[in-house]
Amino acid sequence: MSGDELLSELERIERERAALVARSVVLMEVMARGRRREALAALAPDVPAGRRTLEVAEADACVVDEVALATGLRVHECRARLDLACGDASRTGPIRAALGRGELSWERARRVMDSAAQVPAEHIEDLVTRVVAPYPARSVDGVGGLLVPHEVFGARLRRFVARHVDASERHAQRMRQRCTRIDVLPEGEATLSASGHVLRVASAHERVDRIARRLRGEGIRARWPNCAPTSPWTCCSGANYPPTRPSWTSPACPRIRGSPERCPRRGSMW
């Protein structure tokens, strides 16, 4: 195969990959709606609305965990697909259609969902049409979709959101999306990550590093004999305590879930 043929084949694979993700979203929708019906059918007719809402949330959580265990996908990845599957059809419909046609990759579809959370539902279809529109510098034959460069895609998305969502709402959305997360790895290791504006995250990293260096200079073993200063986080945390549950987020994170015991097959949580 020539170079152009190789690139065309890679392009075809990515379009098919997006279509397969769209298919998995459909299957998760069928599974989740079935679990919801089963959960609600087991309740008495006079059960309060709050209890029904809780049962639906429990059913969704179990679906997410079962799919994660069956596929090896991360829990937050399965949660995002379920949100696309069972969300408001007027908002998710255009995104799912573009995903099925291979015009949006799954990563771009997730970005559209997150960025357009405050965009009115009647403008979502226009938003999707705009971000997948042809980019002449890359596709002179009028083809858009995945051929649109990532930087151009992001600029189109930000520009559209800025036209339909005022600055205060965009700022509030960015504040809600800030969170910290811990992922527990094999052999007792873990990773700590923080999301937010790049300058704030970089500033926090610098402060943690300065604290760690100061603790090293003061003699950390004198303070915590069981702590081996192998990393800035080790120095700042003080000890290597075993995790009490697979993963968790800060209470400020809007995606935080309840106890791991909510679902008997639950293996990790957000």
Coordinates of N, CA and C in Angstrom, one line a residue, residues 8-248:
S8 N -5.6 6.6 4.1 CA -7.0 6.4 3.8 C -7.6 5.2 4.6
E9 N -6.8 4.2 4.8 CA -7.2 3.0 5.6 C -7.3 3.4 7.1
L10 N -6.4 4.2 7.6 CA -6.4 4.6 8.9 C -7.6 5.5 9.2
E11 N -7.9 6.4 8.2 CA -9.1 7.2 8.3 C -10.4 6.4 8.4
R12 N -10.5 5.3 7.5 CA -11.6 4.4 7.5 C -11.8 3.7 8.9
I13 N -10.7 3.3 9.4 CA -10.7 2.6 10.7 C -11.3 3.5 11.8
E14 N -10.9 4.8 11.8 CA -11.3 5.7 12.8 C -12.8 6.0 12.7
R15 N -13.3 6.1 11.4 CA -14.8 6.2 11.2 C -15.5 5.0 11.7
E16 N -15.0 3.9 11.4 CA -15.7 2.7 11.9 C -15.6 2.5 13.4
R17 N -14.5 3.0 14.0 CA -14.4 2.9 15.4 C -15.5 3.8 16.1
A18 N -15.7 5.0 15.5 CA -16.7 5.9 16.0 C -18.1 5.3 15.9
A19 N -18.4 4.6 14.7 CA -19.6 3.9 14.5 C -19.8 2.8 15.5
L20 N -18.8 2.1 15.9 CA -18.9 1.0 16.9 C -19.2 1.6 18.3
V21 N -18.6 2.7 18.6 CA -18.9 3.3 19.9 C -20.4 3.7 19.9
A22 N -20.9 4.3 18.8 CA -22.3 4.6 18.7 C -23.2 3.4 18.9
R23 N -22.7 2.2 18.4 CA -23.5 1.0 18.6 C -23.5 0.6 20.1
S24 N -22.3 0.7 20.7 CA -22.3 0.4 22.1 C -23.1 1.3 23.0
V25 N -23.3 2.6 22.6 CA -24.2 3.5 23.3 C -25.6 3.0 23.2
V26 N -26.0 2.5 22.0 CA -27.3 2.0 21.8 C -27.6 0.8 22.7
L27 N -26.6 -0.1 22.8 CA -26.8 -1.3 23.6 C -26.9 -0.9 25.1
M28 N -26.1 0.1 25.5 CA -26.1 0.5 26.9 C -27.5 1.1 27.2
E29 N -28.1 1.8 26.2 CA -29.4 2.4 26.4 C -30.4 1.3 26.6
V30 N -30.4 0.3 25.8 CA -31.4 -0.8 26.0 C -31.2 -1.5 27.3
M31 N -29.9 -1.7 27.7 CA -29.7 -2.3 29.0 C -30.1 -1.5 30.2
A32 N -29.8 -0.2 30.1 CA -30.2 0.7 31.2 C -31.7 0.9 31.3
R33 N -32.4 1.0 30.2 CA -33.8 1.2 30.3 C -34.5 -0.1 30.8
G34 N -34.0 -1.2 30.5 CA -34.5 -2.5 31.0 C -34.3 -2.6 32.5
R35 N -33.1 -2.2 33.0 CA -32.9 -2.2 34.4 C -33.7 -1.2 35.2
R36 N -34.0 -0.1 34.6 CA -34.8 0.9 35.2 C -36.2 0.4 35.4
R37 N -36.8 -0.2 34.3 CA -38.1 -0.8 34.4 C -38.2 -1.9 35.5
E38 N -37.2 -2.7 35.6 CA -37.2 -3.7 36.6 C -37.2 -3.1 38.0
A39 N -36.4 -2.1 38.2 CA -36.3 -1.5 39.5 C -37.6 -0.8 39.9
L40 N -38.2 -0.1 38.9 CA -39.4 0.6 39.3 C -40.6 -0.3 39.4
A41 N -40.6 -1.5 38.7 CA -41.7 -2.4 38.8 C -41.7 -3.1 40.2
A42 N -40.6 -3.1 40.8 CA -40.5 -3.8 42.2 C -41.0 -2.9 43.3
L43 N -41.3 -1.6 43.0 CA -41.7 -0.6 44.0 C -43.2 -0.6 44.1
A44 N -43.7 -0.2 45.3 CA -45.2 -0.1 45.4 C -45.6 1.2 44.7
P45 N -46.9 1.2 44.3 CA -47.4 2.4 43.6 C -47.3 3.7 44.3
D46 N -47.4 3.6 45.6 CA -47.4 4.9 46.4 C -46.0 5.3 46.9
V47 N -45.0 4.8 46.3 CA -43.6 5.1 46.7 C -43.4 6.6 46.3
P48 N -42.7 7.4 47.2 CA -42.5 8.8 46.8 C -41.6 8.9 45.6
A49 N -41.6 10.1 44.9 CA -40.9 10.3 43.7 C -39.4 10.3 44.0
G50 N -39.0 10.7 45.2 CA -37.5 10.7 45.5 C -37.0 9.3 45.6
R51 N -37.8 8.4 46.1 CA -37.3 7.0 46.1 C -37.2 6.4 44.7
R52 N -38.1 6.8 43.8 CA -38.1 6.3 42.5 C -36.8 6.8 41.8
T53 N -36.5 8.1 42.0 CA -35.3 8.7 41.4 C -34.1 8.0 41.9
L54 N -34.0 7.6 43.2 CA -32.9 6.9 43.8 C -32.8 5.5 43.2
E55 N -33.9 4.8 43.0 CA -33.8 3.5 42.4 C -33.3 3.6 40.9
V56 N -33.7 4.6 40.2 CA -33.2 4.7 38.8 C -31.7 5.0 38.9
A57 N -31.2 5.8 39.8 CA -29.8 6.1 39.9 C -29.0 4.8 40.3
E58 N -29.6 4.0 41.2 CA -28.9 2.8 41.5 C -28.8 1.8 40.4
A59 N -29.9 1.7 39.6 CA -29.9 0.9 38.4 C -28.9 1.3 37.4
D60 N -28.8 2.6 37.2 CA -27.7 3.1 36.3 C -26.3 2.8 36.8
A61 N -26.1 3.0 38.1 CA -24.8 2.7 38.6 C -24.4 1.3 38.4
C62 N -25.3 0.3 38.6 CA -25.0 -1.1 38.4 C -24.7 -1.4 36.9
V63 N -25.5 -0.7 36.0 CA -25.2 -0.9 34.6 C -23.8 -0.5 34.3
V64 N -23.4 0.7 34.8 CA -22.0 1.2 34.5 C -21.0 0.3 35.0
D65 N -21.2 -0.3 36.3 CA -20.2 -1.2 36.8 C -20.1 -2.5 36.0
E66 N -21.3 -3.0 35.6 CA -21.3 -4.3 34.9 C -20.6 -4.1 33.5
V67 N -20.9 -3.0 32.9 CA -20.2 -2.8 31.6 C -18.7 -2.6 31.7
A68 N -18.3 -1.9 32.8 CA -16.9 -1.7 33.0 C -16.2 -3.0 33.3
L69 N -16.8 -3.9 34.1 CA -16.2 -5.2 34.4 C -16.2 -6.1 33.1
A70 N -17.2 -6.0 32.3 CA -17.3 -6.8 31.1 C -16.4 -6.4 30.0
T71 N -16.1 -5.1 29.9 CA -15.3 -4.6 28.8 C -13.9 -4.1 29.1
G72 N -13.7 -3.9 30.4 CA -12.4 -3.3 30.8 C -12.3 -1.8 30.6
L73 N -13.4 -1.2 30.2 CA -13.4 0.3 30.2 C -13.4 0.9 31.5
R74 N -12.8 2.1 31.6 CA -12.9 2.8 32.9 C -14.3 3.2 33.3
V75 N -14.5 3.3 34.6 CA -15.9 3.6 35.1 C -16.4 4.9 34.5
H76 N -15.5 5.9 34.5 CA -16.0 7.2 34.1 C -16.3 7.2 32.6
E77 N -15.6 6.3 31.8 CA -15.9 6.2 30.4 C -17.2 5.6 30.2
C78 N -17.6 4.6 31.0 CA -18.9 3.9 30.9 C -20.0 4.9 31.3
R79 N -19.7 5.7 32.3 CA -20.7 6.7 32.8 C -20.9 7.7 31.7
A80 N -19.9 8.1 31.0 CA -20.1 9.1 29.9 C -20.9 8.5 28.8
R81 N -20.7 7.3 28.5 CA -21.5 6.6 27.4 C -23.0 6.5 27.9
L82 N -23.2 6.2 29.1 CA -24.6 6.0 29.6 C -25.2 7.4 29.6
D83 N -24.5 8.5 29.9 CA -25.1 9.8 29.9 C -25.5 10.1 28.4
L84 N -24.7 9.7 27.5 CA -25.1 10.0 26.1 C -26.3 9.1 25.7
A85 N -26.3 7.9 26.2 CA -27.4 6.9 25.8 C -28.7 7.4 26.4
C86 N -28.8 7.8 27.6 CA -30.1 8.0 28.3 C -30.3 9.5 28.6
G87 N -29.6 10.4 28.0 CA -29.8 11.8 28.2 C -31.0 12.3 27.4
D88 N -31.2 13.6 27.5 CA -32.3 14.2 26.8 C -32.1 14.0 25.3
A89 N -33.1 13.4 24.6 CA -32.9 13.1 23.2 C -32.7 14.3 22.3
S90 N -33.3 15.5 22.7 CA -33.1 16.7 21.9 C -31.7 17.2 22.0
R91 N -30.9 16.8 23.1 CA -29.6 17.3 23.2 C -28.6 16.2 22.7
T92 N -28.8 14.9 23.0 CA -27.9 13.9 22.6 C -28.1 13.3 21.2
G93 N -29.3 13.5 20.7 CA -29.6 12.9 19.4 C -28.7 13.4 18.3
P94 N -28.4 14.7 18.1 CA -27.5 15.1 17.0 C -26.1 14.6 17.3
I95 N -25.6 14.5 18.5 CA -24.3 14.0 18.8 C -24.2 12.5 18.5
R96 N -25.2 11.7 18.8 CA -25.2 10.3 18.6 C -25.3 10.1 17.1
A97 N -26.0 10.9 16.3 CA -26.1 10.7 14.9 C -24.8 10.9 14.2
A98 N -24.1 12.0 14.6 CA -22.8 12.3 14.1 C -21.8 11.3 14.4
L99 N -21.9 10.7 15.6 CA -21.0 9.6 16.1 C -21.2 8.4 15.2
G100 N -22.4 8.1 15.0 CA -22.7 6.9 14.1 C -22.3 7.0 12.7
R101 N -22.3 8.3 12.2 CA -21.8 8.5 10.8 C -20.3 8.6 10.7
G102 N -19.6 8.6 11.8 CA -18.2 8.7 11.8 C -17.7 10.1 11.6
E103 N -18.6 11.1 11.8 CA -18.1 12.5 11.7 C -17.5 13.0 13.0
L104 N -17.9 12.4 14.1 CA -17.3 12.8 15.4 C -16.7 11.5 16.0
S105 N -15.4 11.7 16.5 CA -14.9 10.6 17.3 C -15.5 10.6 18.6
W106 N -15.3 9.5 19.4 CA -15.8 9.4 20.7 C -15.3 10.5 21.6
E107 N -14.0 10.8 21.5 CA -13.4 11.9 22.3 C -14.0 13.2 22.0
R108 N -14.2 13.5 20.7 CA -14.8 14.8 20.3 C -16.3 14.8 20.8
A109 N -17.0 13.7 20.7 CA -18.4 13.7 21.1 C -18.5 14.0 22.6
R110 N -17.6 13.5 23.4 CA -17.6 13.8 24.8 C -17.3 15.2 25.1
R111 N -16.4 15.8 24.3 CA -16.1 17.2 24.5 C -17.2 18.1 24.1
V112 N -18.0 17.7 23.1 CA -19.2 18.5 22.7 C -20.2 18.4 23.8
M113 N -20.4 17.2 24.4 CA -21.3 17.0 25.5 C -21.0 17.9 26.7
D114 N -19.7 17.9 27.1 CA -19.3 18.7 28.2 C -19.4 20.2 28.0
S115 N -18.9 20.6 26.8 CA -18.9 22.1 26.5 C -20.2 22.6 26.3
A116 N -21.1 21.8 25.8 CA -22.5 22.4 25.4 C -23.5 22.1 26.5
A117 N -23.1 21.9 27.7 CA -24.0 21.6 28.7 C -25.0 22.8 29.0
Q118 N -24.5 24.0 28.8 CA -25.4 25.2 29.0 C -26.0 25.7 27.7
V119 N -25.7 25.1 26.6 CA -26.2 25.6 25.3 C -27.7 25.1 25.2
P120 N -28.6 26.0 24.8 CA -30.0 25.6 24.7 C -30.2 24.4 23.7
A121 N -31.1 23.5 24.1 CA -31.2 22.2 23.3 C -31.5 22.5 21.8
E122 N -32.2 23.6 21.5 CA -32.6 23.8 20.1 C -31.4 24.2 19.2
H123 N -30.2 24.5 19.9 CA -29.0 24.9 19.1 C -28.0 23.8 19.0
I124 N -28.3 22.6 19.6 CA -27.3 21.5 19.6 C -27.1 21.0 18.2
E125 N -28.1 20.9 17.4 CA -27.9 20.4 16.1 C -27.1 21.3 15.3
D126 N -27.3 22.6 15.4 CA -26.5 23.6 14.7 C -25.1 23.5 15.2
L127 N -24.9 23.3 16.5 CA -23.5 23.2 17.0 C -22.8 22.0 16.3
V128 N -23.4 20.8 16.3 CA -22.8 19.7 15.7 C -22.5 19.9 14.2
T129 N -23.4 20.5 13.5 CA -23.2 20.8 12.1 C -22.0 21.7 11.9
R130 N -21.9 22.7 12.8 CA -20.8 23.6 12.7 C -19.4 23.0 12.9
V131 N -19.3 22.1 14.0 CA -18.0 21.6 14.3 C -17.5 20.5 13.3
V132 N -18.4 19.9 12.6 CA -18.0 18.9 11.6 C -18.1 19.4 10.2
A133 N -18.3 20.7 10.0 CA -18.3 21.3 8.7 C -17.0 21.1 8.0
P134 N -16.9 21.1 6.6 CA -15.6 21.0 5.9 C -14.7 22.1 6.3
Y135 N -13.4 21.8 6.2 CA -12.3 22.7 6.5 C -11.5 22.7 5.2
P136 N -11.7 23.8 4.3 CA -11.1 23.8 3.0 C -9.6 23.5 3.0
A137 N -8.8 24.0 4.0 CA -7.4 23.8 4.0 C -7.0 22.3 4.1
R138 N -7.9 21.5 4.6 CA -7.6 20.0 4.7 C -8.4 19.2 3.8
S139 N -9.6 19.6 3.4 CA -10.5 18.8 2.5 C -11.1 19.6 1.4
V140 N -10.4 19.7 0.3 CA -10.8 20.5 -0.8 C -12.1 19.9 -1.5
D141 N -12.4 18.6 -1.2 CA -13.5 18.0 -1.8 C -14.8 18.2 -1.0
G142 N -14.7 19.1 0.1 CA -15.9 19.4 0.8 C -16.3 18.4 1.9
V143 N -15.3 17.6 2.4 CA -15.5 16.6 3.4 C -15.0 17.2 4.8
G144 N -15.9 17.1 5.8 CA -15.5 17.6 7.1 C -15.3 16.4 8.1
G145 N -16.0 16.5 9.2 CA -16.0 15.4 10.2 C -14.6 15.3 10.8
L146 N -14.1 14.0 10.7 CA -12.8 13.8 11.4 C -11.6 14.4 10.6
L147 N -11.8 14.9 9.4 CA -10.8 15.6 8.7 C -10.5 17.0 9.2
V148 N -11.4 17.5 10.0 CA -11.2 18.8 10.6 C -10.1 18.8 11.6
P149 N -9.1 19.6 11.6 CA -8.0 19.5 12.5 C -8.5 19.8 14.0
H150 N -7.9 19.2 14.9 CA -8.3 19.2 16.3 C -8.4 20.7 16.8
E151 N -7.4 21.5 16.4 CA -7.4 22.9 16.8 C -8.6 23.7 16.3
V152 N -8.9 23.4 15.0 CA -10.0 24.0 14.4 C -11.3 23.6 15.0
F153 N -11.4 22.3 15.3 CA -12.6 21.8 16.0 C -12.8 22.5 17.3
G154 N -11.7 22.6 18.1 CA -11.9 23.3 19.4 C -12.2 24.7 19.3
A155 N -11.7 25.4 18.3 CA -12.0 26.8 18.1 C -13.4 27.0 17.7
R156 N -13.9 26.2 16.8 CA -15.3 26.2 16.4 C -16.3 26.0 17.6
L157 N -15.9 25.0 18.4 CA -16.8 24.7 19.6 C -16.8 25.8 20.6
R158 N -15.6 26.4 20.9 CA -15.6 27.5 21.9 C -16.3 28.7 21.3
R159 N -16.2 29.0 20.0 CA -16.8 30.1 19.5 C -18.4 30.0 19.5
F160 N -18.9 28.8 19.2 CA -20.3 28.6 19.2 C -20.8 28.7 20.6
V161 N -20.2 28.1 21.6 CA -20.6 28.1 23.0 C -20.6 29.6 23.5
A162 N -19.6 30.3 23.1 CA -19.5 31.7 23.6 C -20.6 32.6 23.0
R163 N -21.1 32.2 21.9 CA -22.3 33.0 21.3 C -23.6 32.7 22.0
H164 N -23.7 31.5 22.6 CA -25.0 31.1 23.1 C -25.0 31.0 24.6
V165 N -23.9 31.1 25.3 CA -23.8 31.1 26.7 C -23.0 32.2 27.2
D166 N -23.6 33.0 28.2 CA -22.9 34.2 28.6 C -21.7 33.8 29.5
A167 N -20.9 34.8 29.8 CA -19.6 34.6 30.4 C -19.8 34.0 31.8
S168 N -20.8 34.5 32.6 CA -21.0 34.1 34.0 C -21.3 32.6 34.0
E169 N -22.2 32.1 33.1 CA -22.5 30.7 33.0 C -21.3 29.8 32.6
R170 N -20.5 30.3 31.7 CA -19.3 29.6 31.3 C -18.4 29.4 32.5
H171 N -18.2 30.5 33.2 CA -17.3 30.5 34.4 C -17.8 29.5 35.4
A172 N -19.2 29.5 35.7 CA -19.7 28.6 36.7 C -19.6 27.2 36.2
Q173 N -19.7 26.9 34.9 CA -19.5 25.6 34.5 C -18.0 25.1 34.7
R174 N -17.1 26.0 34.4 CA -15.7 25.6 34.6 C -15.4 25.4 36.0
M175 N -16.0 26.1 36.9 CA -15.8 25.9 38.4 C -16.4 24.5 38.8
R176 N -17.6 24.2 38.2 CA -18.2 22.9 38.6 C -17.3 21.7 38.1
Q177 N -16.6 21.9 37.0 CA -15.8 20.8 36.4 C -14.5 20.6 37.1
R178 N -14.1 21.5 38.0 CA -12.8 21.3 38.7 C -13.0 20.2 39.7
C179 N -12.0 19.3 39.8 CA -12.1 18.2 40.8 C -10.7 17.6 40.9
T180 N -10.5 16.8 41.9 CA -9.3 16.0 42.1 C -9.8 14.5 42.0
R181 N -8.8 13.7 41.6 CA -9.2 12.3 41.5 C -8.0 11.4 41.8
I182 N -8.2 10.2 42.4 CA -7.2 9.3 42.7 C -7.6 8.0 42.1
D183 N -6.7 7.4 41.3 CA -6.8 6.1 40.7 C -5.8 5.1 41.4
V184 N -6.4 4.1 41.9 CA -5.5 3.1 42.6 C -5.0 2.1 41.6
L185 N -3.7 1.9 41.5 CA -3.1 1.0 40.6 C -2.6 -0.3 41.3
P186 N -2.2 -1.3 40.5 CA -1.7 -2.6 41.1 C -0.5 -2.3 42.0
E187 N -0.2 -3.3 42.9 CA 0.9 -3.2 43.7 C 0.9 -2.1 44.7
G188 N -0.3 -1.6 45.1 CA -0.4 -0.6 46.1 C 0.0 0.8 45.6
E189 N 0.1 1.0 44.3 CA 0.4 2.4 43.8 C -0.8 3.1 43.5
A190 N -0.7 4.4 43.3 CA -1.9 5.2 42.9 C -1.4 6.5 42.2
T191 N -2.3 7.1 41.5 CA -2.0 8.4 40.8 C -3.0 9.4 41.3
L192 N -2.6 10.6 41.5 CA -3.4 11.7 41.9 C -3.4 12.7 40.8
S193 N -4.6 13.1 40.3 CA -4.8 14.1 39.3 C -5.7 15.2 39.7
A194 N -5.6 16.4 39.1 CA -6.4 17.5 39.4 C -6.8 18.2 38.1
S195 N -8.1 18.6 37.9 CA -8.5 19.2 36.7 C -8.9 20.7 37.1
G196 N -8.7 21.5 36.1 CA -9.0 23.0 36.3 C -8.3 23.8 35.2
H197 N -8.2 25.1 35.4 CA -7.5 25.9 34.5 C -6.0 25.5 34.6
V198 N -5.3 25.6 33.4 CA -3.9 25.1 33.4 C -3.0 25.9 34.3
L199 N -3.3 27.2 34.4 CA -2.4 28.0 35.3 C -2.6 27.6 36.8
R200 N -3.9 27.4 37.1 CA -4.1 27.0 38.5 C -3.5 25.6 38.9
V201 N -3.7 24.7 37.9 CA -3.1 23.3 38.2 C -1.6 23.4 38.2
A202 N -1.0 24.2 37.3 CA 0.5 24.3 37.4 C 0.9 25.0 38.7
S203 N 0.2 26.0 39.1 CA 0.6 26.6 40.4 C 0.5 25.7 41.5
A204 N -0.6 24.9 41.6 CA -0.7 23.9 42.7 C 0.4 22.9 42.7
H205 N 0.8 22.5 41.5 CA 1.9 21.5 41.4 C 3.2 22.1 41.9
E206 N 3.4 23.4 41.6 CA 4.6 24.1 42.1 C 4.6 24.2 43.6
R207 N 3.5 24.5 44.2 CA 3.4 24.6 45.6 C 3.7 23.2 46.3
V208 N 3.1 22.2 45.8 CA 3.3 20.8 46.3 C 4.8 20.5 46.2
D209 N 5.4 20.8 45.1 CA 6.8 20.5 44.9 C 7.7 21.3 45.9
R210 N 7.3 22.6 46.1 CA 8.1 23.4 47.1 C 8.0 22.8 48.5
I211 N 6.8 22.4 48.9 CA 6.6 21.8 50.2 C 7.4 20.5 50.3
A212 N 7.4 19.7 49.3 CA 8.1 18.4 49.4 C 9.6 18.7 49.5
R213 N 10.1 19.7 48.8 CA 11.6 20.0 48.9 C 11.9 20.5 50.2
R214 N 11.1 21.3 50.8 CA 11.3 21.8 52.1 C 11.3 20.7 53.2
L215 N 10.4 19.8 53.0 CA 10.4 18.6 54.0 C 11.6 17.8 53.9
R216 N 12.1 17.6 52.6 CA 13.3 16.8 52.5 C 14.5 17.5 53.2
G217 N 14.5 18.9 53.0 CA 15.6 19.6 53.6 C 15.6 19.6 55.1
E218 N 14.4 19.5 55.7 CA 14.2 19.5 57.2 C 14.4 18.1 57.7
G219 N 14.5 17.1 56.9 CA 14.7 15.7 57.4 C 13.4 15.1 57.6
I220 N 12.8 14.5 56.6 CA 11.4 13.9 56.7 C 11.4 12.7 57.5
R221 N 12.5 11.9 57.5 CA 12.5 10.7 58.3 C 12.4 11.0 59.8
A222 N 12.9 12.1 60.3 CA 12.8 12.5 61.7 C 11.4 12.7 62.1
R223 N 10.6 13.2 61.1 CA 9.1 13.4 61.4 C 8.3 12.2 61.2
W224 N 8.5 11.5 60.1 CA 7.7 10.3 59.8 C 8.7 9.2 59.5
P225 N 9.1 8.4 60.5 CA 10.1 7.3 60.2 C 9.7 6.3 59.2
N226 N 8.4 6.1 59.0 CA 8.0 5.0 58.1 C 7.8 5.6 56.6
C227 N 8.1 6.8 56.4 CA 7.9 7.4 55.1 C 9.2 7.5 54.3
A228 N 9.2 6.9 53.2 CA 10.4 6.9 52.3 C 10.2 8.1 51.3
P229 N 11.0 9.1 51.3 CA 10.8 10.3 50.4 C 11.2 10.0 49.0
T230 N 10.4 9.2 48.3 CA 10.7 8.9 46.9 C 10.0 9.8 46.0
S231 N 9.0 10.6 46.4 CA 8.3 11.5 45.5 C 7.8 12.7 46.3
P232 N 7.5 13.8 45.6 CA 6.9 14.9 46.3 C 5.6 14.6 47.1
W233 N 4.8 13.7 46.5 CA 3.5 13.4 47.1 C 3.8 12.6 48.4
T234 N 4.8 11.7 48.3 CA 5.1 10.9 49.5 C 5.6 11.8 50.7
C235 N 6.4 12.8 50.3 CA 6.9 13.7 51.3 C 5.7 14.5 52.0
C236 N 4.8 14.9 51.2 CA 3.7 15.8 51.7 C 2.6 15.0 52.4
S237 N 2.4 13.7 52.0 CA 1.4 12.9 52.6 C 1.8 12.4 54.0
G238 N 3.1 12.1 54.2 CA 3.5 11.8 55.5 C 3.7 10.3 55.7
A239 N 2.9 9.4 55.0 CA 3.0 8.0 55.2 C 2.3 7.3 54.1
N240 N 2.6 6.0 53.9 CA 2.0 5.3 52.8 C 0.8 4.5 53.4
Y241 N -0.3 5.1 53.6 CA -1.5 4.4 54.1 C -2.2 3.6 53.1
P242 N -2.7 2.4 53.4 CA -3.4 1.6 52.4 C -4.7 2.2 52.1
P243 N -5.1 2.2 50.8 CA -6.4 2.8 50.4 C -7.5 2.1 51.0
T244 N -8.6 2.8 51.4 CA -9.8 2.2 52.0 C -10.8 1.8 50.9
R245 N -10.6 2.3 49.7 CA -11.6 2.0 48.6 C -10.8 2.2 47.3
P246 N -11.3 1.6 46.2 CA -10.5 1.6 44.9 C -10.2 3.0 44.4
S247 N -11.1 3.9 44.4 CA -10.9 5.3 43.9 C -11.9 6.2 44.4
W248 N -11.6 7.5 44.4 CA -12.6 8.4 44.9 C -12.2 9.8 44.4

